[in-house]
XYZ file of C-alpha atoms in Angstrom:
360
model
C 28.437 -7.996 -14.653
C 29.821 -11.508 -15.170
C 32.972 -9.992 -16.657
C 33.977 -8.686 -13.221
C 34.521 -12.065 -11.477
C 36.153 -13.500 -14.634
C 38.558 -10.564 -14.854
C 39.306 -10.960 -11.165
C 40.218 -14.646 -11.599
C 42.461 -13.918 -14.595
C 44.231 -11.142 -12.684
C 44.792 -13.369 -9.655
C 46.225 -16.200 -11.810
C 48.599 -13.882 -13.715
C 49.837 -12.001 -10.645
C 50.206 -15.141 -8.543
C 52.269 -16.898 -11.233
C 54.549 -13.897 -11.798
C 54.894 -13.035 -8.107
C 57.780 -14.188 -5.919
C 57.404 -17.720 -4.485
C 56.540 -16.472 -0.992
C 53.483 -14.511 -2.253
C 50.266 -16.518 -2.729
C 47.131 -14.777 -4.074
C 45.138 -17.951 -4.667
C 42.853 -17.409 -1.625
C 41.517 -14.269 -3.367
C 39.813 -16.502 -5.956
C 36.974 -17.050 -3.475
C 35.870 -13.473 -4.145
C 34.813 -14.400 -7.704
C 31.881 -16.714 -6.804
C 31.004 -14.437 -3.874
C 30.639 -11.457 -6.223
C 28.683 -13.549 -8.717
C 26.197 -14.682 -6.061
C 25.308 -11.049 -5.378
C 23.674 -10.617 -8.799
C 23.326 -14.032 -10.472
C 21.478 -17.277 -9.937
C 22.742 -20.691 -8.827
C 23.813 -21.919 -12.278
C 26.115 -18.983 -13.052
C 27.411 -18.914 -9.490
C 28.234 -22.624 -9.723
C 30.010 -22.074 -13.048
C 32.171 -19.270 -11.640
C 32.935 -21.354 -8.535
C 34.071 -24.219 -10.793
C 36.285 -21.860 -12.801
C 37.779 -20.608 -9.536
C 38.758 -24.182 -8.624
C 40.263 -24.627 -12.104
C 42.156 -21.340 -11.710
C 43.593 -22.529 -8.404
C 44.773 -25.734 -10.071
C 46.347 -23.731 -12.927
C 48.257 -21.614 -10.429
C 49.650 -24.739 -8.769
C 50.663 -26.353 -12.093
C 52.309 -23.194 -13.456
C 54.265 -22.613 -10.256
C 55.348 -26.227 -9.872
C 53.423 -29.321 -11.113
C 54.283 -31.107 -7.889
C 52.558 -28.376 -5.839
C 49.144 -29.399 -7.181
C 49.123 -32.246 -4.690
C 50.662 -30.289 -1.832
C 48.651 -29.817 1.351
C 48.513 -26.036 0.835
C 46.938 -26.163 -2.621
C 44.677 -29.067 -1.712
C 43.380 -27.055 1.269
C 42.765 -23.999 -0.952
C 40.914 -26.098 -3.518
C 38.799 -27.713 -0.797
C 37.991 -24.277 0.608
C 36.893 -23.050 -2.851
C 34.661 -26.106 -3.312
C 33.086 -25.605 0.110
C 32.483 -21.862 -0.336
C 31.244 -22.320 -3.910
C 28.783 -25.033 -2.858
C 27.511 -22.865 -0.010
C 26.985 -19.933 -2.353
C 25.062 -22.108 -4.839
C 22.792 -23.347 -2.033
C 22.313 -19.735 -0.913
C 21.291 -18.709 -4.442
C 18.807 -21.587 -4.683
C 17.184 -20.631 -1.370
C 17.157 -16.941 -2.338
C 15.395 -17.647 -5.646
C 12.862 -19.874 -3.911
C 12.168 -17.123 -1.384
C 11.838 -14.571 -4.188
C 9.269 -16.769 -5.958
C 7.305 -17.124 -2.715
C 7.318 -13.354 -2.164
C 6.187 -12.781 -5.750
C 3.295 -15.186 -5.236
C 2.336 -13.579 -1.929
C 2.450 -10.125 -3.504
C 0.273 -11.326 -6.389
C -2.292 -12.773 -3.977
C -2.222 -9.557 -1.945
C -2.767 -7.389 -5.006
C -5.588 -9.646 -6.172
C -7.232 -9.449 -2.737
C -6.958 -5.676 -2.833
C -8.652 -5.479 -6.225
C -11.466 -7.747 -5.016
C -12.010 -6.157 -1.604
C -10.973 -2.570 -2.305
C -11.952 -1.963 -5.908
C -10.388 1.144 -7.461
C -12.848 3.990 -7.899
C -13.466 4.997 -11.514
C -12.345 8.408 -12.695
C -15.944 9.450 -13.298
C -19.040 8.511 -11.341
C -22.174 10.110 -12.686
C -21.757 13.879 -12.366
C -18.570 13.528 -10.317
C -14.894 13.330 -11.178
C -13.075 11.204 -8.627
C -9.492 10.336 -7.677
C -8.396 8.061 -4.841
C -5.095 7.494 -3.076
C -4.071 4.593 -0.822
C -0.819 4.998 1.124
C 0.315 1.909 3.036
C 2.347 2.300 6.207
C 4.386 -0.811 5.348
C 6.417 -0.757 2.151
C 5.245 -4.228 1.055
C 1.662 -3.874 2.292
C -1.092 -3.802 -0.315
C -4.210 -3.784 1.795
C -5.266 -3.008 5.349
C -8.223 -1.823 7.380
C -8.886 1.418 5.492
C -11.803 1.163 3.067
C -13.861 3.068 0.525
C -16.536 2.357 -2.074
C -19.081 4.133 -4.254
C -22.474 3.033 -5.584
C -24.800 4.779 -8.040
C -28.444 5.263 -7.127
C -31.369 6.578 -9.113
C -30.765 10.158 -7.936
C -27.042 10.382 -7.247
C -23.995 8.686 -5.797
C -23.468 7.148 -2.376
C -19.966 6.836 -0.969
C -18.448 5.307 2.119
C -15.002 5.813 3.593
C -13.951 4.072 6.767
C -11.221 2.721 8.996
C -11.330 -0.572 10.895
C -9.929 -0.577 14.408
C -6.935 -2.891 14.456
C -4.506 -4.262 11.900
C -3.700 -7.439 10.031
C -5.996 -9.949 8.404
C -8.722 -9.420 11.000
C -9.002 -5.777 9.924
C -9.061 -6.836 6.261
C -11.900 -9.274 6.980
C -13.921 -6.621 8.814
C -13.350 -4.159 5.955
C -14.533 -6.756 3.421
C -17.629 -7.407 5.539
C -18.631 -3.740 5.602
C -17.853 -3.134 1.929
C -19.935 -6.144 0.913
C -22.876 -4.916 2.978
C -22.569 -1.399 1.548
C -22.413 -2.521 -2.085
C -25.389 -4.825 -1.589
C -27.629 -2.289 0.164
C -26.579 1.230 -0.858
C -28.841 1.317 -3.898
C -31.761 -0.406 -2.117
C -32.103 1.390 1.210
C -34.421 4.361 0.702
C -32.842 6.787 3.161
C -29.367 7.360 4.511
C -30.562 6.567 8.041
C -31.898 3.188 6.898
C -28.654 2.448 5.106
C -26.446 3.252 8.115
C -28.756 1.280 10.421
C -28.399 -1.699 8.099
C -24.601 -1.333 7.943
C -24.306 -1.129 11.710
C -26.425 -4.245 12.073
C -24.325 -6.081 9.487
C -21.094 -5.241 11.308
C -22.551 -6.225 14.692
C -23.813 -9.509 13.235
C -20.486 -10.230 11.551
C -18.534 -9.704 14.781
C -20.847 -12.082 16.634
C -20.436 -15.024 14.262
C -19.911 -18.408 15.943
C -16.278 -19.260 16.513
C -15.204 -15.638 16.847
C -13.823 -14.329 20.101
C -15.975 -11.990 22.115
C -15.013 -8.681 20.536
C -18.152 -6.675 21.255
C -17.100 -3.150 22.107
C -13.503 -3.896 21.100
C -13.794 -4.016 17.308
C -15.535 -1.250 15.409
C -15.328 0.734 12.192
C -15.333 4.504 11.928
C -17.045 5.581 8.724
C -18.580 8.480 6.866
C -21.472 7.697 4.519
C -22.394 10.365 1.986
C -25.216 10.813 -0.498
C -24.302 13.250 -3.309
C -27.301 14.307 -5.356
C -27.140 14.747 -9.132
C -29.913 17.364 -9.111
C -28.574 20.026 -6.754
C -25.435 21.048 -4.918
C -26.265 19.299 -1.653
C -24.481 16.453 0.101
C -26.154 14.495 2.894
C -23.889 12.745 5.351
C -23.912 10.579 8.451
C -20.606 10.597 10.306
C -19.948 7.527 12.448
C -16.932 8.680 14.424
C -14.882 9.363 11.283
C -12.660 12.400 10.531
C -14.868 15.081 8.944
C -14.674 15.841 5.223
C -13.152 19.045 3.915
C -14.513 21.251 1.131
C -11.974 23.349 -0.774
C -13.669 26.350 -2.375
C -11.658 29.076 -4.110
C -8.563 28.072 -2.178
C -10.331 28.139 1.201
C -10.572 24.855 3.120
C -13.648 24.312 5.292
C -14.040 21.347 7.641
C -17.570 19.898 7.623
C -18.087 18.859 11.220
C -21.116 16.701 11.988
C -23.713 18.331 14.208
C -24.256 15.106 16.131
C -21.731 12.391 15.181
C -22.921 8.812 15.499
C -20.875 6.098 17.224
C -18.666 3.908 15.010
C -20.302 1.042 13.171
C -20.400 -2.081 15.277
C -21.296 -0.263 18.496
C -24.967 0.302 17.687
C -26.163 -2.453 20.000
C -24.363 -0.752 22.874
C -25.160 2.890 22.100
C -28.603 2.618 20.384
C -27.879 5.748 18.327
C -30.323 8.108 16.656
C -28.662 8.906 13.392
C -28.457 12.597 12.493
C -28.202 13.470 8.792
C -26.031 16.529 8.119
C -26.189 18.478 4.866
C -23.745 20.870 3.218
C -23.257 22.573 -0.153
C -21.020 21.062 -2.785
C -21.112 23.223 -5.878
C -19.388 23.002 -9.259
C -15.757 24.046 -8.878
C -15.536 22.828 -5.268
C -13.283 19.979 -4.269
C -14.596 17.524 -1.663
C -11.910 15.712 0.307
C -12.560 12.480 2.225
C -9.756 10.826 4.199
C -8.906 8.438 7.029
C -7.126 9.303 10.265
C -3.797 8.100 8.856
C -3.629 11.509 7.144
C -4.360 13.870 10.041
C -2.483 11.721 12.555
C 0.700 11.595 10.475
C 3.545 13.075 12.537
C 6.738 14.833 11.557
C 10.100 14.412 13.306
C 8.980 16.687 16.159
C 5.740 14.757 16.741
C 3.464 17.415 15.206
C 0.361 16.155 13.377
C -0.208 16.932 9.716
C -2.404 20.089 9.617
C -4.527 19.147 6.621
C -6.764 22.199 6.303
C -3.870 24.582 6.901
C -1.640 22.903 4.325
C -4.213 22.786 1.523
C -5.530 26.319 2.083
C -4.592 28.327 -0.985
C -4.181 25.318 -3.266
C -5.818 25.997 -6.618
C -5.772 22.507 -8.157
C -9.358 21.699 -9.106
C -8.511 18.468 -10.891
C -8.749 15.595 -8.370
C -5.740 13.718 -9.762
C -3.492 16.779 -9.702
C -4.665 17.649 -6.205
C -3.885 14.182 -4.822
C -0.446 14.148 -6.431
C 0.399 17.373 -4.637
C -1.141 16.169 -1.374
C 0.830 12.920 -1.533
C 4.126 14.792 -1.955
C 3.289 17.221 0.832
C 2.175 14.512 3.257
C 5.231 12.318 2.677
C 7.509 15.351 3.017
C 5.864 16.079 6.365
C 6.523 12.591 7.762
C 9.934 12.142 6.186
C 8.876 9.628 3.562
C 7.095 6.906 5.568
C 3.678 6.964 7.234
C 3.039 5.410 10.624
C -0.460 4.236 9.636
C -2.316 3.434 6.424
C -4.032 6.416 4.832
C -6.768 6.804 2.233
C -7.709 10.063 0.517
C -10.538 10.609 -1.983
C -10.875 13.854 -3.934
C -14.194 14.588 -5.672
C -15.126 17.358 -8.096
C -18.611 18.055 -9.447
C -18.947 18.741 -13.154
C -19.543 22.417 -13.983
C -22.709 21.424 -15.852
C -24.998 19.278 -13.669
C -26.616 17.733 -16.730
C -23.270 16.395 -17.977
C -23.070 13.171 -16.027
C -20.725 11.306 -18.336
C -21.303 7.636 -18.824
C -23.892 5.725 -16.837
C -21.659 4.143 -14.176
C -22.899 1.450 -11.832
């Protein structure tokens, strides 16, 4: 790349010297450091700017040694020095900004790994794949959340979505995930677990120094208990989009019989949690997702019809299924989502006794 501005300077010097006296191409030398600044750092840009000043002096000497001190050539040299210095300063500031963005991105990715730990490919008797699609190109984490914990008889999972955006949503997501990981393997029943999670969210929102957000901040969530011994899944849905089971190419939405209010509203609603149960056999694919999927709109404003789009899909491998779903979803919205989206695909092993490694 550096050969381009050098070749440009050589061409300008040769043409300017051989051209008639009334033609002056020296001002074109400013293009050399400008081109260099587009791809190089401050040191190389400064070097090319210096060579441009030297080239301008060579033009003056070769045309007429007395012209080197003429007002015209002095003005052109001063202009090259000014533009070159400005470009070097620009490159310095650009590199500093790039280092800051790299550091911010590193911190963001680290926070994501701490708060939103990637799900392993295998959890007990389940094969799992997860997908996080950020609405913002540079975003690494938001208010969507998920986690899984092994118990003595199966696997408990949570998927949720915090109302709101920004760091407040990230903090609320971290609060719920911490409570879930601490209690999921200790609470005896699903009702006790959800009651504990609701209390933890309510307590966290009422911490001293926080603004009064009661009734304004909440978390929709679905908490599932997948048994290792049979093909049953027990679920409490707290205002979250219902899961979908794909069986032999047919997609079935598992609507809760009596959905509970979102977590964080328990003190206002005093809910009685209803546990729903449904079959999840070997060969089925269980799909959990946040509302960023079903509320994704195309250019006409139509929502993404999840169950309609996946009906007939035969991918039983969770990774392959999510790759296809990602392509289809992004095609629907034209390449960029309007809200963060999380999707988890789960497959049960054909042989219930084959639970893989003991994951915790």
